[in-house]
Amino acid sequence: MRSRTTTGLALLTGAALALSACSGGDVPEPGDGGNGDGNGDDGSSAEVTLDFFTDKAAWEPSFEDMNTASDGLAPQLSFTGYSDPTAYDAFIKQSFRTDERPDLFTWHTGDRLGELVEQGLVAETTDIWDQAIADGYVSEDLAANYTYDGKQYCVPLNVVYWVIYYNQDVFDEHGLDVPTTWEEFTAVANTLVDAGVVPLHQMNIIFEFVWFQAILAGMDPEAYDGLSDGSVSYTDPTVVEAMETWHQMQSDGYFIDPGVTTDPQTLLQTGETAMAYFGTFFTGQLTDLGMVSGEDYGMFVLPSVDPGLADTPVVVETGPLCVGTDSENEQAALDYSAWWMGTDAQSAWSDSRGDVSFNPNATVTDEALAEITAQVTGDGYQQLRRYLEATPTPIYTVAAEEFGAFVTNNDDPMGHLEAIQAEADAYWADQG
Amino acid sequence: MPTPRQAELQAASRPKNAYRLSSIGFVAPSVLLVAVVLYLPFIWTTYISFTEYNGLGDPTWVGLENYREMFADPEFLTSIRNTLFWVVGTIALPVGLGLLIATLSHGMPKATWFRLPFLIPYAVSGVAVGVIWSFVLQTNGALSQALEFLHLPGSELRWLLDGPLNTFVMIGASTWQGAGVNALLFGIGLQSIPKEPIEAARVDGASGFTLFRTMTWPMLAPLTTVVVGLAIVGSLKTFDVIWGMTKGGPGRVSETLALTMFKETFVNNSYGLGAAVALFLTVVTVLASILYLRRQLADSRGA
């Protein structure tokens, strides 16, 4: 009798476990409540709390500031931040296989956004862009980063201009002025090398591609653009010349040894490198070290390598804020996206981040950043997409490895360019 | 009509059958759990390895293309070479050093205190070990500066930039972390060896290395099997220390199979190729474990 009871109990337990494993537990169905108190269709989207996911975990205080700014005007954000971008990307991709699609999430432009658009996973934002362009909140140039088959998807979370940061004390000590031509730039670098100061920062991981980007864009912007659609080969003479220039700069001692893994902001602060080519997000990292813009450091746009260029190329990086298609609060998230592009929201964002804004009407409190923004969005400058986003992922992957090896060893550039072109050939052949 | 003997047998088998049935009931949830969290993902990974897949939408069947691409890539062969370095290095250094520490400290008064400093790094996570050692080993880092200060050779070496040097120094960092726990395990093994045969060997005149080689080492064999077996499997999967120190670079010069798998899948979004590497790594790990354990168990049966 006892054993029969035990058997029955065990079988029941097993069956219960099996059933609970198969039932999907307490996964809510779309529209059954959750965070949202409304879907925005009734005009009450400001009451909604959006599930917001990002790989920018360190930016949480700024997103909290935005909740204060959007209070009563637009939805609030319920923040989930990831510190590891790789884990974050995998999480977002997996979430699209479940019923819990993110209302709002940060992503990447370029190929990676194209993948989501192709699968119909992000909501279209063409109307929002049309309105924002009409209101003067955003440039048409920037829209190109968000356009697939003539339609826009996502809105810009931020923009970053890639410029040269320099240590003011080092410049003062060696009597250096901000260079306005490539010739002056190399003269500054040579003076520093002669004085035993390393002119420039460089890395062999993460940002190993940036000097290739800077030199080629400054030499021939059309060739730089042509790499992104396969119309120009990595072994074309201009590209080879850009690599040779980089090779020569490395040979001349312009760059710090890439094996030094100290943070670039620390190297710039201590004067171990006099300059660093970085996006304007670098301002925040220098501020964290207590450095003051205009006193401890300054910034300038890298002059064109080719003095004959009509416009000075400036590399722009932008990251999107996306709405998941068929997410629980899709309409409210789109309402938030529209609010996000407005001047009030962008002024609050710029103030909180201490960074530039894509909206030219937004108040940028940091004077140096405001000047740079006015400069690069004005006449005489041409905005180009960052190499990482402009290059199809499989080609970028190989290029990053090759540039990393090139930076490390400063060997013959041709082998590296041929390796990247081999991958590019395979990729474009595959695209038909 | 059963005979009395048959009736007796039936009666005896009834509780046995009930017992068996209840056993199945208790085991079923575990079997189900293992099937769901281990075998189903394994089957899914195997399927994905024959497809082209970026993590979105549906995978596209490409047959053996990922495997062809994998073996045609010279960097993959570097990855295999580095993995082999890790296997040999891990057996030679953390296991060897652990045995040395355990043997030297065995019988010492307060041996635990001797072993403790070696054991503490084991509490540190692999990624943290990577961060600590990359500070020491970066170009012009603590090690290079110390060597230069002491006028010793090597200060000019680019520890983390040149392969396979970077793999060797990372095995060194891993040794710093792992030797202590091996010493602990070997220490337990040494304590479990009966004193009598050792004493008898001493009476017969054996001492020092001879005593260790002829008596202690053979009697430690069961524990050595476990420690070396774990070291082989652990080294084949090595990931965190490398990720913390070089991320497999510069380029891909310090990648191991585990890093290749991770990078292809999650960094490059080539889920199919990553799955092919994962499957290859699984086959290698399982084969290595089976071959090693069969040999060791055969040896111990023969002994």
Coordinates of N, CA and C in Angstrom, one line a residue, chain B residues 64-233:
Chain B
L64 N 27.4 21.2 -45.3 CA 28.7 21.2 -44.6 C 29.5 22.5 -44.8
E65 N 28.9 23.5 -45.4 CA 29.6 24.7 -45.7 C 30.3 25.3 -44.5
N66 N 29.7 25.3 -43.3 CA 30.3 25.9 -42.1 C 31.6 25.1 -41.8
Y67 N 31.5 23.8 -41.9 CA 32.7 23.0 -41.5 C 33.8 23.2 -42.5
R68 N 33.4 23.3 -43.8 CA 34.4 23.6 -44.9 C 35.1 24.9 -44.6
E69 N 34.3 25.9 -44.3 CA 34.8 27.3 -44.0 C 35.7 27.3 -42.8
M70 N 35.3 26.5 -41.8 CA 36.0 26.4 -40.5 C 37.4 25.9 -40.7
F71 N 37.5 24.8 -41.4 CA 38.8 24.1 -41.6 C 39.7 24.8 -42.6
A72 N 39.0 25.6 -43.5 CA 39.8 26.3 -44.5 C 40.4 27.6 -44.0
D73 N 40.0 28.0 -42.8 CA 40.5 29.3 -42.2 C 41.8 29.0 -41.5
P74 N 42.9 29.6 -41.9 CA 44.2 29.4 -41.2 C 44.1 29.9 -39.8
E75 N 43.3 30.8 -39.5 CA 43.2 31.3 -38.1 C 42.6 30.2 -37.2
F76 N 41.7 29.4 -37.8 CA 41.1 28.3 -37.0 C 42.2 27.3 -36.6
L77 N 43.2 27.1 -37.5 CA 44.3 26.2 -37.2 C 45.1 26.8 -36.0
T78 N 45.3 28.1 -36.1 CA 46.0 28.8 -34.9 C 45.2 28.6 -33.6
S79 N 43.9 28.6 -33.7 CA 43.1 28.4 -32.6 C 43.3 27.0 -32.0
I80 N 43.3 26.0 -32.9 CA 43.6 24.6 -32.5 C 44.9 24.5 -31.8
R81 N 45.9 25.2 -32.5 CA 47.3 25.1 -31.9 C 47.3 25.7 -30.5
N82 N 46.7 26.9 -30.4 CA 46.7 27.5 -29.0 C 46.0 26.6 -28.0
T83 N 44.9 26.0 -28.4 CA 44.2 25.1 -27.5 C 45.1 24.0 -27.0
L84 N 45.8 23.4 -28.0 CA 46.8 22.4 -27.6 C 47.8 22.9 -26.6
F85 N 48.3 24.1 -26.8 CA 49.3 24.7 -25.9 C 48.6 24.8 -24.5
W86 N 47.3 25.2 -24.5 CA 46.7 25.3 -23.2 C 46.5 23.9 -22.5
V87 N 46.2 22.9 -23.3 CA 46.1 21.5 -22.7 C 47.4 21.1 -22.1
V88 N 48.4 21.1 -22.9 CA 49.8 20.7 -22.4 C 50.2 21.6 -21.3
G89 N 50.1 22.9 -21.4 CA 50.5 23.8 -20.4 C 49.8 23.7 -19.1
T90 N 48.5 23.4 -19.2 CA 47.7 23.3 -17.9 C 48.1 22.0 -17.2
I91 N 48.4 20.9 -17.9 CA 48.8 19.7 -17.2 C 50.2 19.9 -16.6
A92 N 51.0 20.5 -17.4 CA 52.4 20.6 -16.9 C 52.5 21.6 -15.8
L93 N 51.8 22.8 -15.9 CA 52.1 23.8 -14.9 C 51.1 23.8 -13.7
P94 N 49.8 24.1 -13.8 CA 49.0 24.1 -12.6 C 48.9 22.8 -11.9
V95 N 48.9 21.7 -12.7 CA 48.8 20.3 -12.1 C 50.1 20.0 -11.5
G96 N 51.2 20.2 -12.3 CA 52.6 19.8 -11.8 C 52.9 20.6 -10.6
L97 N 52.6 22.0 -10.7 CA 53.0 22.8 -9.5 C 52.1 22.4 -8.3
G98 N 50.9 22.1 -8.5 CA 50.0 21.7 -7.4 C 50.5 20.5 -6.8
L99 N 51.0 19.5 -7.6 CA 51.6 18.3 -7.0 C 52.8 18.6 -6.2
L100 N 53.7 19.5 -6.7 CA 54.9 19.9 -6.0 C 54.6 20.5 -4.7
I101 N 53.6 21.5 -4.7 CA 53.3 22.2 -3.5 C 52.8 21.2 -2.4
A102 N 51.9 20.3 -2.9 CA 51.2 19.3 -2.0 C 52.3 18.4 -1.4
T103 N 53.2 17.9 -2.3 CA 54.2 17.0 -1.8 C 55.2 17.6 -0.8
L104 N 55.6 18.8 -1.2 CA 56.6 19.5 -0.3 C 55.9 19.9 1.1
S105 N 54.6 20.2 1.0 CA 54.0 20.6 2.3 C 53.4 19.5 3.1
H106 N 53.4 18.3 2.4 CA 52.8 17.1 3.1 C 53.6 16.7 4.3
G107 N 53.0 16.6 5.5 CA 53.6 16.3 6.7 C 54.3 17.4 7.4
M108 N 54.3 18.6 6.7 CA 54.9 19.8 7.4 C 54.0 20.2 8.5
P109 N 54.5 20.7 9.6 CA 53.6 21.3 10.5 C 52.9 22.6 9.9
K110 N 51.7 22.7 10.2 CA 50.9 23.8 9.6 C 51.0 23.9 8.1
A111 N 50.8 22.7 7.4 CA 50.9 22.7 6.0 C 49.8 23.6 5.3
T112 N 48.7 23.7 6.0 CA 47.6 24.4 5.5 C 48.0 25.9 5.2
W113 N 48.7 26.4 6.2 CA 49.2 27.8 6.0 C 50.1 28.0 4.9
F114 N 50.9 26.9 4.6 CA 51.8 26.9 3.5 C 51.0 27.0 2.1
R115 N 49.9 26.2 2.1 CA 49.2 26.1 0.9 C 48.2 27.2 0.7
L116 N 47.8 27.9 1.7 CA 46.8 28.9 1.7 C 47.1 30.0 0.6
P117 N 48.3 30.6 0.6 CA 48.6 31.7 -0.4 C 48.4 31.2 -1.8
F118 N 48.6 29.9 -2.1 CA 48.4 29.4 -3.4 C 46.9 29.2 -3.7
L119 N 46.2 29.0 -2.7 CA 44.7 28.7 -2.8 C 43.9 30.0 -3.1
I120 N 44.3 31.1 -2.4 CA 43.5 32.3 -2.5 C 43.2 32.8 -3.9
P121 N 44.2 32.7 -4.9 CA 43.8 33.2 -6.2 C 42.6 32.4 -6.9
Y122 N 42.4 31.2 -6.4 CA 41.3 30.4 -7.0 C 40.0 31.1 -6.7
A123 N 39.9 31.9 -5.7 CA 38.6 32.6 -5.3 C 38.4 33.7 -6.3
V124 N 39.4 34.1 -7.1 CA 39.2 35.3 -8.0 C 38.7 34.8 -9.3
S125 N 37.7 35.5 -9.9 CA 37.2 35.0 -11.1 C 38.2 35.2 -12.3
G126 N 38.0 34.4 -13.3 CA 38.9 34.3 -14.4 C 39.1 35.7 -15.1
V127 N 38.0 36.4 -15.2 CA 38.0 37.7 -15.9 C 38.8 38.7 -15.0
A128 N 38.7 38.6 -13.7 CA 39.4 39.5 -12.8 C 40.9 39.1 -12.9
V129 N 41.2 37.8 -13.0 CA 42.6 37.4 -13.2 C 43.2 38.1 -14.4
G130 N 42.4 38.0 -15.5 CA 42.8 38.6 -16.8 C 43.1 40.1 -16.6
V131 N 42.2 40.8 -15.9 CA 42.5 42.3 -15.7 C 43.7 42.5 -14.9
I132 N 43.9 41.8 -13.8 CA 45.1 42.0 -13.0 C 46.4 41.7 -13.8
W133 N 46.4 40.6 -14.5 CA 47.6 40.2 -15.2 C 47.8 41.1 -16.5
S134 N 46.8 41.6 -17.0 CA 47.0 42.5 -18.2 C 47.7 43.8 -17.7
F135 N 47.4 44.2 -16.5 CA 48.1 45.4 -15.9 C 49.6 45.0 -15.7
V136 N 49.9 43.8 -15.3 CA 51.3 43.4 -15.1 C 52.0 43.2 -16.4
L137 N 51.3 42.7 -17.4 CA 52.0 42.2 -18.6 C 51.9 43.2 -19.8
Q138 N 51.1 44.3 -19.7 CA 51.0 45.2 -20.8 C 52.4 45.7 -21.1
T139 N 52.5 46.2 -22.4 CA 53.8 46.8 -22.8 C 54.1 47.9 -21.8
N140 N 55.4 47.9 -21.3 CA 55.8 48.9 -20.3 C 55.0 48.8 -19.0
G141 N 54.5 47.6 -18.8 CA 53.7 47.3 -17.6 C 54.6 47.0 -16.4
A142 N 54.0 46.5 -15.4 CA 54.7 46.2 -14.1 C 55.9 45.3 -14.3
L143 N 55.6 44.2 -15.1 CA 56.7 43.2 -15.2 C 57.9 43.8 -16.0
S144 N 57.6 44.4 -17.1 CA 58.7 45.0 -18.0 C 59.4 46.1 -17.1
Q145 N 58.7 46.9 -16.4 CA 59.4 47.9 -15.6 C 60.3 47.2 -14.5
A146 N 59.8 46.2 -13.9 CA 60.6 45.5 -12.9 C 61.8 44.9 -13.5
L147 N 61.7 44.2 -14.6 CA 62.8 43.6 -15.3 C 63.9 44.7 -15.6
E148 N 63.4 45.8 -16.1 CA 64.3 46.9 -16.5 C 65.0 47.4 -15.3
F149 N 64.3 47.6 -14.2 CA 64.9 48.1 -13.0 C 65.9 47.2 -12.4
L150 N 65.7 45.9 -12.6 CA 66.6 44.9 -12.1 C 67.7 44.5 -13.1
H151 N 67.7 45.2 -14.2 CA 68.6 45.0 -15.3 C 68.6 43.5 -15.8
L152 N 67.4 43.0 -15.8 CA 67.3 41.6 -16.3 C 66.8 41.6 -17.7
P153 N 67.1 40.6 -18.5 CA 66.6 40.5 -19.9 C 65.0 40.3 -19.9
G154 N 64.5 40.7 -21.0 CA 63.0 40.5 -21.2 C 62.2 41.7 -21.1
S155 N 62.7 42.8 -20.6 CA 61.9 44.0 -20.5 C 61.4 44.5 -21.8
E156 N 62.0 44.1 -22.9 CA 61.6 44.6 -24.2 C 60.6 43.7 -24.8
L157 N 60.3 42.6 -24.2 CA 59.3 41.7 -24.8 C 57.9 42.2 -24.8
R158 N 57.1 42.0 -25.9 CA 55.7 42.4 -25.9 C 54.9 41.3 -25.5
W159 N 54.7 41.1 -24.2 CA 54.1 39.9 -23.6 C 52.8 39.5 -24.2
L160 N 51.9 40.5 -24.4 CA 50.5 40.2 -24.8 C 50.3 40.5 -26.3
L161 N 51.3 41.0 -27.0 CA 51.1 41.3 -28.4 C 51.6 40.3 -29.3
D162 N 52.6 39.5 -29.0 CA 53.2 38.6 -29.9 C 52.8 37.1 -29.6
G163 N 52.3 36.4 -30.6 CA 52.0 35.0 -30.4 C 53.1 34.1 -30.8
P164 N 53.3 33.0 -30.2 CA 52.5 32.4 -29.1 C 52.9 32.8 -27.7
L165 N 53.8 33.8 -27.7 CA 54.2 34.3 -26.3 C 53.1 34.7 -25.5
N166 N 52.1 35.4 -26.1 CA 50.9 35.8 -25.2 C 50.1 34.6 -24.7
T167 N 50.1 33.5 -25.5 CA 49.4 32.3 -25.0 C 50.2 31.7 -23.8
F168 N 51.5 31.7 -23.9 CA 52.3 31.2 -22.8 C 52.2 32.0 -21.5
V169 N 52.2 33.3 -21.7 CA 52.1 34.1 -20.4 C 50.7 34.0 -19.8
M170 N 49.7 33.8 -20.7 CA 48.3 33.6 -20.2 C 48.2 32.3 -19.4
I171 N 48.9 31.2 -20.0 CA 48.9 30.0 -19.2 C 49.6 30.2 -17.9
G172 N 50.6 31.1 -17.9 CA 51.3 31.4 -16.6 C 50.3 32.0 -15.6
A173 N 49.5 33.0 -16.1 CA 48.4 33.6 -15.3 C 47.4 32.6 -14.8
S174 N 47.1 31.7 -15.6 CA 46.1 30.6 -15.3 C 46.7 29.7 -14.2
T175 N 48.0 29.5 -14.3 CA 48.7 28.7 -13.3 C 48.7 29.4 -11.9
W176 N 48.9 30.7 -11.9 CA 48.8 31.4 -10.7 C 47.5 31.2 -10.0
Q177 N 46.4 31.1 -10.8 CA 45.1 30.9 -10.3 C 44.8 29.5 -9.9
G178 N 45.3 28.5 -10.7 CA 44.8 27.2 -10.5 C 45.6 26.2 -9.8
A179 N 46.9 26.6 -9.5 CA 47.8 25.7 -8.8 C 47.4 25.3 -7.4
G180 N 46.8 26.3 -6.7 CA 46.4 26.1 -5.3 C 45.4 25.0 -5.1
V181 N 44.4 25.0 -6.0 CA 43.3 24.1 -5.8 C 43.8 22.7 -6.2
N182 N 44.7 22.6 -7.1 CA 45.3 21.3 -7.4 C 46.1 20.8 -6.2
A183 N 46.9 21.7 -5.6 CA 47.6 21.4 -4.4 C 46.7 20.9 -3.3
L184 N 45.6 21.5 -3.2 CA 44.6 21.1 -2.2 C 44.1 19.7 -2.4
L185 N 43.8 19.4 -3.7 CA 43.3 18.1 -4.1 C 44.4 17.0 -3.8
F186 N 45.6 17.3 -4.3 CA 46.7 16.4 -4.1 C 47.0 16.2 -2.6
G187 N 46.8 17.3 -1.8 CA 47.0 17.2 -0.4 C 46.1 16.2 0.2
I188 N 44.8 16.3 -0.2 CA 43.8 15.3 0.3 C 44.2 13.9 -0.1
G189 N 44.6 13.8 -1.3 CA 45.1 12.4 -1.8 C 46.2 11.9 -1.0
L190 N 47.2 12.8 -0.7 CA 48.3 12.3 0.1 C 47.9 11.9 1.5
Q191 N 47.0 12.6 2.1 CA 46.5 12.3 3.4 C 45.8 10.9 3.4
S192 N 45.2 10.6 2.3 CA 44.4 9.3 2.3 C 45.3 8.1 2.0
I193 N 46.5 8.3 1.7 CA 47.4 7.1 1.5 C 47.8 6.5 2.8
P194 N 47.6 5.2 3.0 CA 47.9 4.5 4.2 C 49.4 4.6 4.6
K195 N 49.6 4.8 5.9 CA 51.0 5.0 6.3 C 51.8 3.8 6.2
E196 N 51.2 2.6 6.4 CA 52.0 1.4 6.6 C 52.9 1.0 5.4
P197 N 52.3 1.0 4.1 CA 53.2 0.7 3.0 C 54.4 1.7 2.9
I198 N 54.1 3.0 3.2 CA 55.1 4.0 3.1 C 56.2 3.7 4.1
E199 N 55.8 3.4 5.3 CA 56.7 3.0 6.4 C 57.6 1.8 6.0
A200 N 56.8 0.8 5.4 CA 57.5 -0.4 5.0 C 58.6 -0.1 4.0
A201 N 58.3 0.8 3.0 CA 59.2 1.2 2.0 C 60.4 1.9 2.6
R202 N 60.1 2.7 3.6 CA 61.2 3.5 4.3 C 62.2 2.5 4.9
V203 N 61.5 1.5 5.6 CA 62.4 0.4 6.3 C 63.2 -0.3 5.3
D204 N 62.7 -0.5 4.0 CA 63.4 -1.1 3.0 C 64.5 -0.2 2.4
G205 N 64.5 1.0 2.8 CA 65.6 1.9 2.4 C 65.2 3.0 1.4
A206 N 63.9 3.0 1.0 CA 63.5 4.0 0.0 C 63.3 5.4 0.7
S207 N 63.7 6.4 0.0 CA 63.5 7.8 0.5 C 63.5 8.8 -0.6
G208 N 63.1 10.0 -0.3 CA 63.2 11.1 -1.2 C 62.4 10.8 -2.5
F209 N 63.0 11.1 -3.7 CA 62.3 10.9 -4.9 C 62.0 9.5 -5.3
T210 N 62.9 8.6 -4.8 CA 62.6 7.1 -5.1 C 61.3 6.7 -4.3
L211 N 61.2 7.1 -3.1 CA 60.0 6.8 -2.3 C 58.8 7.4 -3.0
F212 N 58.9 8.6 -3.5 CA 57.8 9.3 -4.2 C 57.4 8.5 -5.5
R213 N 58.4 8.2 -6.3 CA 58.2 7.5 -7.6 C 57.7 6.1 -7.5
T214 N 58.2 5.4 -6.5 CA 57.8 4.0 -6.4 C 56.6 3.7 -5.5
M215 N 56.3 4.6 -4.6 CA 55.2 4.3 -3.6 C 54.1 5.4 -3.7
T216 N 54.5 6.7 -3.5 CA 53.5 7.7 -3.3 C 52.7 7.9 -4.7
W217 N 53.5 8.1 -5.7 CA 52.9 8.4 -7.0 C 51.9 7.3 -7.5
P218 N 52.3 6.0 -7.4 CA 51.3 5.0 -7.8 C 50.0 5.0 -6.9
M219 N 50.2 5.3 -5.7 CA 49.1 5.3 -4.8 C 48.2 6.6 -4.9
L220 N 48.8 7.6 -5.5 CA 48.0 8.8 -5.8 C 47.2 8.7 -7.1
A221 N 47.4 7.6 -7.8 CA 46.9 7.5 -9.2 C 45.4 7.8 -9.3
P222 N 44.5 7.3 -8.5 CA 43.1 7.6 -8.6 C 42.8 9.1 -8.6
L223 N 43.5 9.8 -7.7 CA 43.3 11.3 -7.6 C 43.9 12.0 -8.8
T224 N 45.1 11.5 -9.3 CA 45.7 12.1 -10.4 C 44.8 12.0 -11.6
T225 N 44.1 10.9 -11.8 CA 43.2 10.7 -12.9 C 42.1 11.8 -12.9
V226 N 41.6 12.1 -11.7 CA 40.5 13.1 -11.6 C 41.1 14.5 -11.9
V227 N 42.3 14.8 -11.3 CA 42.8 16.1 -11.4 C 43.2 16.4 -12.9
V228 N 43.9 15.4 -13.5 CA 44.4 15.6 -14.9 C 43.1 15.6 -15.8
G229 N 42.2 14.8 -15.5 CA 41.0 14.7 -16.4 C 40.2 16.1 -16.3
L230 N 40.1 16.6 -15.1 CA 39.5 18.0 -15.0 C 40.3 19.0 -15.7
A231 N 41.6 18.9 -15.6 CA 42.5 19.9 -16.2 C 42.4 19.8 -17.8
I232 N 42.3 18.6 -18.3 CA 42.1 18.5 -19.8 C 40.8 19.2 -20.2
V233 N 39.8 18.8 -19.6 CA 38.5 19.4 -20.0 C 38.4 20.9 -19.8

